[in-house]
Coordinates of C-alpha atoms (C1' of nucleotides) in Angstrom, one line a residue:
Chain P
M26 CA -25.3 -5.3 19.4
L27 CA -21.9 -3.8 20.7
T28 CA -20.2 -4.8 23.7
T29 CA -18.7 -2.6 26.0
G30 CA -16.6 -2.5 29.3
K31 CA -13.1 -3.2 30.3
G32 CA -10.8 -5.8 28.3
S33 CA -13.5 -5.8 25.3
I34 CA -13.0 -5.0 21.8
P35 CA -12.6 -1.5 21.1
L36 CA -15.8 -0.2 19.8
Y37 CA -14.6 1.3 16.5
L38 CA -13.4 -2.2 15.6
Q39 CA -16.7 -3.7 16.4
I40 CA -18.3 -1.4 14.2
I41 CA -15.8 -1.9 11.3
E42 CA -16.6 -5.5 11.4
L43 CA -20.7 -4.8 11.5
L44 CA -20.3 -2.6 8.4
I45 CA -18.3 -5.2 6.7
S46 CA -20.8 -7.7 7.3
K47 CA -23.4 -5.6 6.0
I48 CA -21.4 -5.4 2.6
S49 CA -20.4 -8.9 2.9
K50 CA -24.3 -10.1 2.9
A51 CA -25.1 -7.6 0.1
E52 CA -27.5 -5.7 2.6
W53 CA -25.6 -3.0 1.5
L54 CA -24.5 -2.8 -2.4
P55 CA -21.8 -1.1 -4.3
G56 CA -22.8 2.3 -5.1
D57 CA -25.2 2.6 -2.2
I58 CA -25.1 5.5 0.2
I59 CA -24.9 3.8 3.8
P60 CA -26.5 6.0 6.9
S61 CA -25.0 9.5 8.0
E62 CA -22.0 9.2 10.6
I63 CA -24.8 11.1 13.0
N64 CA -27.5 8.7 12.4
L65 CA -25.1 5.5 12.6
A66 CA -23.9 6.8 15.8
K67 CA -27.2 7.2 17.1
E68 CA -28.3 3.6 16.3
L69 CA -25.5 2.1 17.7
D70 CA -25.3 4.5 20.7
V71 CA -21.8 5.7 20.3
S72 CA -20.5 9.4 19.5
Q73 CA -20.1 10.5 16.0
G74 CA -16.2 10.4 16.4
T75 CA -16.3 6.6 17.2
V76 CA -18.4 5.9 13.9
R77 CA -16.3 8.1 12.2
K78 CA -12.9 6.3 13.0
A79 CA -14.4 3.2 11.8
I80 CA -15.7 4.7 8.5
T81 CA -11.9 6.1 8.2
E82 CA -10.3 2.9 8.4
L83 CA -12.7 1.4 5.6
V84 CA -12.1 4.3 3.5
E85 CA -8.5 3.7 3.8
N86 CA -9.3 0.1 2.6
N87 CA -11.1 1.2 -0.3
V88 CA -14.3 -0.3 1.3
L89 CA -16.1 2.9 1.4
T90 CA -15.7 6.3 -0.3
R91 CA -16.9 9.4 1.3
K92 CA -18.0 12.5 -0.5
Q93 CA -18.5 15.8 1.5
G94 CA -21.6 17.0 1.5
L95 CA -23.1 14.1 0.0
G96 CA -22.5 11.1 2.3
T97 CA -20.5 7.8 2.5
F98 CA -21.0 5.3 -0.2
V99 CA -20.1 1.6 -0.8
S100 CA -17.2 1.7 -3.0
N101 CA -17.8 0.9 -6.6
H102 CA -14.7 -1.1 -8.1
N103 CA -15.3 0.5 -11.3
I104 CA -12.9 0.7 -14.3
D105 CA -10.6 3.4 -13.1
R106 CA -10.2 1.5 -9.8
A107 CA -9.5 -1.9 -11.5
L108 CA -7.0 0.0 -13.7
F109 CA -5.3 1.5 -11.3
H110 CA -5.2 -1.4 -8.4
F111 CA -5.1 -4.4 -10.8
F112 CA -3.4 -3.6 -13.9
H113 CA 0.3 -2.8 -13.4
I114 CA 1.2 -2.8 -17.1
T115 CA 2.3 0.2 -18.5
D116 CA 4.1 1.4 -22.1
N117 CA 7.8 2.0 -22.0
D118 CA 7.1 5.9 -20.9
G119 CA 5.4 4.8 -18.2
H120 CA 1.8 5.7 -19.3
K121 CA -1.1 3.2 -18.7
V122 CA -2.9 2.0 -21.7
L123 CA -6.4 0.2 -21.7
P124 CA -5.9 -3.2 -23.1
D125 CA -8.6 -4.6 -25.0
S126 CA -9.5 -8.5 -24.6
Q127 CA -10.3 -11.4 -27.1
V128 CA -11.7 -14.7 -25.8
L129 CA -9.8 -17.7 -27.3
N130 CA -11.7 -20.6 -25.1
C131 CA -13.9 -20.8 -22.3
R132 CA -14.9 -24.2 -21.1
R133 CA -15.7 -26.4 -17.8
K134 CA -12.7 -28.8 -16.4
K135 CA -12.0 -30.3 -13.4
A136 CA -9.6 -28.3 -11.1
T137 CA -5.8 -29.4 -10.8
K138 CA -4.3 -30.1 -7.5
S139 CA -2.7 -26.8 -7.4
E140 CA -5.5 -25.0 -8.6
A141 CA -7.9 -26.7 -6.0
H142 CA -5.4 -25.7 -3.4
K143 CA -5.2 -22.2 -4.3
L144 CA -8.6 -21.6 -4.9
K145 CA -9.4 -23.5 -1.5
L146 CA -11.7 -26.2 -3.5
K147 CA -11.5 -29.9 -3.2
P148 CA -9.2 -31.4 -5.7
G149 CA -11.5 -32.6 -8.6
D150 CA -14.4 -29.8 -8.2
E151 CA -15.5 -28.1 -11.2
V152 CA -13.7 -25.0 -12.7
I153 CA -14.4 -22.4 -15.5
K154 CA -11.4 -22.0 -17.6
I155 CA -11.0 -19.1 -19.8
D156 CA -7.9 -18.3 -22.2
R157 CA -7.6 -15.0 -23.7
V158 CA -5.5 -12.5 -25.4
R159 CA -5.3 -9.1 -24.8
N160 CA -3.8 -6.3 -26.7
L161 CA -2.0 -3.3 -25.8
S162 CA -1.9 -0.3 -28.4
S163 CA -3.5 -2.8 -30.8
K164 CA -0.5 -5.1 -30.7
P165 CA -1.1 -8.8 -29.0
T166 CA 1.1 -8.3 -25.8
I167 CA -0.6 -10.5 -23.0
V168 CA -1.6 -13.9 -23.2
E169 CA -3.7 -15.6 -20.1
T170 CA -5.7 -18.2 -18.3
I171 CA -8.5 -17.5 -15.9
I172 CA -9.7 -20.2 -13.7
L173 CA -12.7 -19.7 -11.8
P174 CA -14.5 -22.0 -9.6
E175 CA -18.1 -23.2 -10.9
V176 CA -20.0 -22.1 -8.0
P177 CA -20.7 -19.3 -7.7
F178 CA -20.0 -18.5 -11.4
T179 CA -22.2 -21.1 -12.9
R180 CA -24.1 -19.0 -15.2
L181 CA -21.0 -17.8 -16.7
G182 CA -20.1 -18.4 -20.4
K183 CA -23.4 -20.5 -20.7
E184 CA -26.1 -18.3 -22.1
D185 CA -23.7 -15.5 -23.4
G186 CA -21.3 -18.2 -24.6
C187 CA -17.8 -17.0 -24.7
D188 CA -18.8 -13.0 -24.9
L189 CA -17.0 -12.1 -22.0
P190 CA -16.3 -8.1 -21.3
N191 CA -12.9 -7.0 -21.3
M192 CA -13.1 -6.0 -17.6
L193 CA -14.0 -9.2 -15.6
Y194 CA -13.9 -7.9 -12.2
E195 CA -16.6 -5.6 -13.0
L196 CA -18.8 -8.4 -14.3
Y197 CA -18.1 -10.5 -11.4
E198 CA -19.5 -7.6 -9.2
K199 CA -22.7 -6.7 -11.2
Q200 CA -23.5 -10.3 -12.2
F201 CA -22.4 -12.2 -9.3
G202 CA -22.2 -9.8 -6.4
I203 CA -18.7 -10.9 -6.2
T204 CA -16.1 -7.7 -5.5
I205 CA -12.5 -8.2 -5.8
H206 CA -10.7 -6.3 -3.2
S207 CA -7.2 -7.6 -2.9
A208 CA -4.9 -9.9 -4.9
E209 CA -1.5 -11.5 -4.6
E210 CA 0.9 -11.7 -7.6
Q211 CA 4.0 -14.0 -8.0
I212 CA 5.9 -12.8 -10.9
R213 CA 8.8 -14.7 -12.9
A214 CA 10.8 -14.4 -16.0
V215 CA 10.2 -17.7 -18.3
R216 CA 10.4 -18.7 -21.9
A217 CA 7.7 -18.2 -24.4
Q218 CA 5.8 -21.7 -25.4
K219 CA 5.2 -22.3 -29.0
Q220 CA 1.9 -21.5 -29.0
Q221 CA 2.1 -18.2 -26.7
A222 CA 4.8 -16.9 -29.3
K223 CA 2.6 -17.2 -32.1
I224 CA -0.2 -15.6 -30.6
L225 CA 2.3 -12.7 -29.5
D226 CA 3.9 -12.6 -32.8
I227 CA 7.6 -13.5 -31.0
D228 CA 10.3 -15.9 -31.3
E229 CA 9.7 -19.3 -29.4
G230 CA 11.8 -19.2 -26.1
S231 CA 11.6 -15.4 -26.1
P232 CA 11.5 -14.1 -22.5
L233 CA 7.9 -13.3 -21.2
L234 CA 6.6 -11.8 -17.9
M235 CA 5.0 -14.6 -16.0
I236 CA 2.2 -13.1 -13.7
E237 CA 0.3 -15.8 -11.2
R238 CA -2.4 -14.1 -9.2
V239 CA -5.1 -15.0 -6.8
A240 CA -7.8 -12.6 -6.2
L241 CA -9.4 -12.2 -3.1
T242 CA -12.8 -11.0 -1.9
L243 CA -13.5 -8.5 1.2
D244 CA -13.4 -11.6 3.4
R245 CA -9.9 -13.0 2.0
R246 CA -11.8 -15.7 0.1
P247 CA -10.1 -16.8 -3.2
V248 CA -12.2 -16.4 -5.9
E249 CA -10.2 -15.9 -9.2
L250 CA -6.7 -17.6 -10.3
R251 CA -5.1 -15.7 -13.4
T252 CA -1.9 -16.3 -15.0
S253 CA -0.6 -13.9 -17.6
Y254 CA 2.3 -14.1 -20.1
C255 CA 3.2 -10.6 -21.2
S256 CA 5.9 -9.5 -23.6
T257 CA 7.9 -6.9 -22.0
T258 CA 9.7 -5.3 -25.2
K259 CA 7.1 -2.5 -25.3
H260 CA 5.8 -2.6 -22.1
Y261 CA 6.9 -3.2 -18.5
Y262 CA 5.3 -3.9 -14.8
Q263 CA 5.2 -1.2 -12.7
N264 CA 5.3 -1.2 -8.8
T265 CA 5.3 1.4 -6.2
L266 CA 7.0 0.4 -2.8
L267 CA 5.8 2.8 -0.1
Chain N
M16 CA 4.0 29.2 13.8
L17 CA 0.5 27.7 12.9
T18 CA -1.8 29.6 10.9
T19 CA -5.7 29.4 11.9
G20 CA -9.0 30.7 10.7
K21 CA -11.1 30.5 7.6
G22 CA -9.9 29.3 4.4
S23 CA -6.5 28.5 5.8
I24 CA -4.8 24.7 5.7
P25 CA -6.2 22.4 8.6
L26 CA -4.0 22.4 11.4
Y27 CA -3.1 18.8 11.4
L28 CA -1.8 19.0 8.0
Q29 CA 0.7 21.9 9.3
I30 CA 1.7 19.7 12.0
I31 CA 2.5 17.0 9.5
E32 CA 4.8 19.5 7.4
L33 CA 6.2 20.6 10.7
L34 CA 6.9 17.2 12.0
I35 CA 8.4 16.2 8.4
S36 CA 10.5 19.1 8.5
K37 CA 12.4 18.2 11.6
I38 CA 13.0 15.0 10.2
S39 CA 14.4 16.2 6.9
K40 CA 16.5 18.5 8.8
A41 CA 18.0 15.8 11.1
E42 CA 16.8 17.7 13.8
W43 CA 15.2 14.2 14.9
L44 CA 17.2 11.3 13.7
P45 CA 15.8 7.9 13.0
G46 CA 15.2 6.3 16.5
D47 CA 14.8 9.2 18.3
I48 CA 11.9 9.9 20.6
I49 CA 9.6 12.9 19.9
P50 CA 7.6 14.8 22.6
S51 CA 4.7 13.4 23.6
E52 CA 1.1 14.0 22.2
I53 CA 0.7 16.0 25.3
N54 CA 3.6 18.0 25.3
L55 CA 3.6 18.8 21.5
A56 CA -0.4 20.1 22.2
K57 CA 1.1 22.1 24.6
E58 CA 3.7 23.6 22.6
L59 CA 1.6 23.9 19.6
D60 CA -1.3 25.3 21.3
V61 CA -3.5 22.7 19.8
S62 CA -5.6 20.0 21.1
Q63 CA -4.0 16.5 22.0
G64 CA -6.7 14.9 19.3
T65 CA -4.8 17.4 16.5
V66 CA -1.7 16.3 17.1
R67 CA -2.5 12.6 17.3
K68 CA -4.3 12.8 14.0
A69 CA -1.1 14.4 12.5
I70 CA 1.0 11.7 14.1
T71 CA -1.6 9.0 13.1
E72 CA -1.0 9.9 9.4
L73 CA 2.8 9.9 9.7
V74 CA 2.6 6.5 11.4
E75 CA 0.6 5.1 8.6
N76 CA 3.3 6.4 6.1
N77 CA 6.3 4.5 8.1
V78 CA 7.4 7.9 8.9
L79 CA 7.0 7.1 12.8
T80 CA 6.4 4.6 15.0
R81 CA 4.2 4.5 18.1
K82 CA 5.0 2.1 21.2
Q83 CA 2.2 2.0 23.8
G84 CA 3.5 3.2 27.0
L85 CA 7.0 4.4 26.0
G86 CA 6.3 7.1 23.4
T87 CA 6.4 7.7 19.4
F88 CA 9.7 7.3 17.6
V89 CA 11.3 8.5 14.2
S90 CA 11.2 5.2 12.2
N91 CA 14.6 3.3 12.1
H92 CA 14.5 1.9 8.9
N93 CA 16.4 -1.6 9.8
I94 CA 16.9 -4.9 8.5
D95 CA 13.4 -6.1 9.0
R96 CA 11.6 -3.1 7.2
A97 CA 13.9 -3.0 4.4
L98 CA 13.3 -6.8 3.8
F99 CA 9.7 -6.2 4.3
H100 CA 9.1 -3.2 2.0
F101 CA 12.1 -3.3 -0.2
F102 CA 12.9 -6.8 -0.8
H103 CA 10.3 -8.8 -2.7
I104 CA 11.8 -11.8 -3.5
T105 CA 10.9 -15.1 -2.0
D106 CA 11.5 -18.9 -2.7
N107 CA 9.1 -20.8 -4.2
D108 CA 7.3 -21.7 -1.0
G109 CA 6.8 -18.1 -0.5
H110 CA 9.2 -17.7 2.1
K111 CA 11.4 -14.7 2.5
V112 CA 15.3 -15.6 2.5
L113 CA 17.5 -13.2 3.5
P114 CA 20.1 -12.6 0.8
D115 CA 23.7 -12.0 1.3
S116 CA 26.0 -9.9 -1.0
Q117 CA 29.6 -9.9 -2.9
V118 CA 30.4 -7.1 -4.2
L119 CA 32.2 -7.4 -7.8
N120 CA 33.3 -4.1 -8.8
C121 CA 32.8 -0.4 -7.1
R122 CA 34.2 2.7 -9.1
R123 CA 33.5 6.2 -10.0
K124 CA 32.3 7.1 -13.7
K125 CA 30.3 9.7 -15.4
A126 CA 26.7 9.4 -15.3
T127 CA 24.7 8.4 -18.8
K128 CA 22.0 10.6 -20.1
S129 CA 19.5 8.2 -18.8
E130 CA 21.1 7.9 -15.0
A131 CA 21.5 11.5 -15.0
H132 CA 17.6 12.0 -15.7
K133 CA 16.5 9.4 -13.7
L134 CA 18.6 10.9 -10.3
K135 CA 18.0 14.5 -11.7
L136 CA 21.6 15.1 -12.1
K137 CA 23.4 17.1 -15.0
P138 CA 24.5 14.6 -17.8
G139 CA 28.0 14.0 -17.1
D140 CA 27.8 14.4 -13.4
E141 CA 30.2 11.9 -11.4
V142 CA 28.6 8.5 -10.2
I143 CA 29.4 5.9 -8.2
K144 CA 28.7 2.1 -9.7
I145 CA 28.4 -0.8 -7.7
D146 CA 28.2 -4.2 -9.4
R147 CA 27.5 -7.1 -6.9
V148 CA 26.1 -10.6 -7.0
R149 CA 23.6 -11.7 -4.5
N150 CA 23.3 -15.3 -3.1
L151 CA 19.9 -16.5 -2.1
S152 CA 19.9 -20.1 0.1
S153 CA 23.7 -19.9 -1.1
K154 CA 22.9 -19.8 -4.4
P155 CA 24.0 -16.9 -6.7
T156 CA 20.4 -15.6 -8.0
I157 CA 20.6 -12.2 -8.4
V158 CA 23.2 -9.5 -10.3
E159 CA 22.6 -6.1 -9.8
T160 CA 24.3 -2.5 -10.5
I161 CA 23.9 0.6 -8.2
I162 CA 24.2 3.9 -9.4
L163 CA 24.8 6.4 -6.5
P164 CA 25.3 10.3 -7.1
E165 CA 28.8 11.4 -6.0
V166 CA 27.0 14.0 -3.8
P167 CA 26.4 13.1 -1.2
F168 CA 28.1 9.8 -1.2
T169 CA 31.5 11.0 -1.6
R170 CA 32.9 9.0 1.3
L171 CA 31.6 5.7 0.1
G172 CA 34.0 3.0 -1.0
K173 CA 37.2 5.1 -0.6
E174 CA 38.5 4.3 2.6
D175 CA 36.7 1.2 3.2
G176 CA 37.6 0.2 -0.5
C177 CA 34.8 -2.2 -2.0
D178 CA 33.9 -3.5 1.7
L179 CA 30.3 -2.6 1.8
P180 CA 27.7 -4.0 3.9
N181 CA 24.9 -6.4 2.6
M182 CA 22.2 -4.0 3.3
L183 CA 22.8 -0.5 1.9
Y184 CA 19.7 1.0 2.8
E185 CA 21.2 0.6 6.6
L186 CA 24.4 2.3 5.6
Y187 CA 22.9 5.0 3.6
E188 CA 20.8 6.0 6.8
K189 CA 23.7 5.5 9.2
Q190 CA 26.5 6.9 7.3
F191 CA 25.3 9.5 5.1
G192 CA 21.7 10.4 7.3
I193 CA 19.8 9.2 4.1
T194 CA 16.5 7.7 4.5
I195 CA 15.2 5.4 1.7
H196 CA 11.3 5.9 2.1
S197 CA 9.8 4.9 -1.0
A198 CA 10.7 3.4 -4.5
E199 CA 9.3 3.0 -7.9
E200 CA 10.1 -0.2 -9.9
Q201 CA 10.2 -1.5 -13.4
I202 CA 10.1 -4.9 -14.2
R203 CA 10.6 -7.0 -17.4
A204 CA 11.4 -10.3 -18.5
V205 CA 14.9 -10.3 -20.3
R206 CA 17.7 -12.8 -21.9
A207 CA 20.6 -13.4 -19.7
Q208 CA 23.8 -11.8 -21.1
K209 CA 27.0 -14.1 -21.1
Q210 CA 28.4 -12.6 -18.3
Q211 CA 25.0 -12.8 -16.1
A212 CA 24.6 -16.0 -17.1
K213 CA 28.3 -17.0 -16.0
I214 CA 27.9 -15.6 -12.7
L215 CA 24.5 -17.1 -12.0
D216 CA 25.3 -20.6 -13.6
I217 CA 22.5 -20.6 -16.0
D218 CA 22.6 -20.8 -19.6
E219 CA 23.2 -17.7 -21.9
G220 CA 19.8 -16.3 -23.1
S221 CA 17.7 -17.9 -20.3
P222 CA 15.1 -15.3 -19.0
L223 CA 15.8 -13.3 -15.9
L224 CA 13.6 -11.0 -14.2
M225 CA 15.0 -7.3 -14.6
I226 CA 14.1 -4.8 -11.8
E227 CA 14.7 -1.2 -12.3
R228 CA 14.6 0.7 -9.2
V229 CA 14.5 4.4 -8.2
A230 CA 14.6 4.8 -4.5
L231 CA 13.6 8.0 -3.3
T232 CA 13.9 9.9 0.1
L233 CA 11.1 11.4 2.4
D234 CA 11.2 14.4 0.5
R235 CA 10.8 12.5 -2.9
R236 CA 14.5 13.1 -4.2
P237 CA 15.5 10.2 -6.3
V238 CA 19.0 8.7 -4.6
E239 CA 19.7 5.5 -5.8
L240 CA 19.5 3.6 -9.2
R241 CA 19.3 -0.4 -8.9
T242 CA 19.1 -2.8 -11.7
S243 CA 18.6 -6.2 -10.3
Y244 CA 18.7 -9.6 -12.8
C245 CA 16.9 -12.2 -10.8
S246 CA 16.9 -15.5 -11.9
T247 CA 13.3 -16.9 -11.3
T248 CA 13.7 -20.7 -11.2
K249 CA 13.9 -21.4 -7.5
H250 CA 12.4 -17.7 -6.6
Y251 CA 9.6 -15.2 -7.6
Y252 CA 8.8 -11.9 -7.2
Q253 CA 6.0 -11.4 -4.6
N254 CA 3.6 -8.3 -4.9
T255 CA 0.5 -7.6 -3.1
L256 CA -2.3 -5.5 -4.6
L257 CA -4.4 -4.1 -1.9
Chain A
dA30 C1' -31.9 26.1 4.8
dA31 C1' -30.9 21.6 5.5
dG32 C1' -28.0 18.0 5.6
dT33 C1' -23.7 15.7 4.9
dG34 C1' -18.8 15.0 5.9
dG35 C1' -14.3 17.6 7.9
dT36 C1' -11.9 19.8 11.6
dC37 C1' -11.2 20.7 16.5
dT38 C1' -11.6 20.9 21.6
dA39 C1' -11.6 19.6 26.4
dG40 C1' -11.5 16.1 29.1
dA41 C1' -12.5 11.6 30.6
dC42 C1' -10.5 6.9 31.2
dC43 C1' -8.2 2.6 29.7
dA44 C1' -3.9 -0.1 28.7
dC45 C1' 0.8 -0.7 28.7
dG46 C1' 5.9 -0.3 29.8
dT47 C1' 8.9 1.7 33.2
dA48 C1' 10.8 2.4 37.4
Chain M
dA6 C1' 3.1 5.7 40.6
dC7 C1' 3.8 7.7 36.4
dG8 C1' 4.0 9.0 31.9
dT9 C1' 3.1 7.2 27.6
dG10 C1' -0.2 6.0 23.5
dG11 C1' -5.3 4.4 22.6
dT12 C1' -10.5 5.0 23.0
dC13 C1' -14.4 7.6 23.6
dT14 C1' -17.5 11.2 24.3
dA15 C1' -20.4 15.5 23.7
dG16 C1' -20.2 19.4 21.3
dA17 C1' -18.9 23.3 18.3
dC18 C1' -17.8 25.4 13.9
dC19 C1' -16.4 24.9 8.8
dA20 C1' -16.9 23.4 3.8
dC21 C1' -19.5 21.3 0.5
dT22 C1' -23.9 19.9 -2.1
dT23 C1' -28.8 19.4 -3.1
dG24 C1' -33.2 21.6 -2.9

DNA sequence: AAGTGGTCTAGACCACGTA
DNA sequence: ACGTGGTCTAGACCACTTG
């Protein structure tokens, strides 16, 4: 299973790959407990310290979660985490406010060149396009467009129509076994278009924060494209640089 | 020096505090090599593994830097790091471009209430205010205002007038022994004011990205306030969420 | 009491950079 | 050749959670 000897890849790195593959292949699901450090060590014929080092690194990457006295678990990317890691808008006092969402539109279309490129699809491949508006403190504040590849999201928005939940990443995980693990955002200031202005109840041409996000899985495959237009009079985008 | 026994703070955490204090007190300076893991272990009467664990955590926080075969060093927050950690503007292709800067103004004034609050000063305390414009790819793209507390920056902008270098964080470290370690940013979209528009050669009222930053030292004291207005037609703010 | 993660040790050997 | 950090081991004991 693991290779040792001079010049070979360190054991703990091999173990990391092994654990990641178990999760990527859905052999272990989010929320599942994984074997104890001691048992993994026996199984892989390494010392506990080596297994521990591998697990530590995955815990730091939010892939696994340790609970003392209980065990180690595949991370559940629940509401708290989604809000903490993937929602950076706060009110002017710096407080995070839970958004609610209202779907305006949900339909199939062919990917544009740019969309195909960003999602690593072939141009012309089918995608799902969702338009929605999000309220913060009961005021419409964000309008956004979400692009998903038809595969593997085929089932989405068919039986249940446009009745989508607020926290989509939870849906991706529970319904499609896709865990969003990281994302890249590009942020610009732009003028509100007529329709956006109408929805957000602001003047046409008002400045809006445009956030283009590509969301990635654990194995760095892009699976969601999201463009958000956010009014920043009563809110701002909060970023911490460490 | 270190306390052991039941219920006491873990050794490696005590060692982390010890190392941080050596750096905060300027006993070890940026760029300095620190004693080897083995020597530190002997000195503190713990095992190498425990020292190693402490150092590992500081390396992850960018406080120390390890070089195999050489030793462990207090991190130098040089141009590369400043650019990597604290400069998030890229051109539309996603490439980081080195900005150059031109100081417009540099003077003393009393802190506003908000400035005093953010810098943890008393209202009315003296601050230094620097206005400058930054060029990206030879085009004026960012206008920004920097607010620094008089203490300990008293010397700044006196002998050398307004002849300030491009990378201020390097100056803070070398001239004032202040290492910027982390920062909080608040980002909004706003309309360009008349004067900003003139400097950036855009229309008044054009959307600009406003970035308000509070920069913190290793011990989390706020030491710089920076408000940047950035034109985002040819550039964007890049953020990675892990 | 049993099982889990969390800390710590003492020592081995490898990989790397300098001299 | 030497000293550094990097990996790995085998085992001890502590802290926490559950039965």
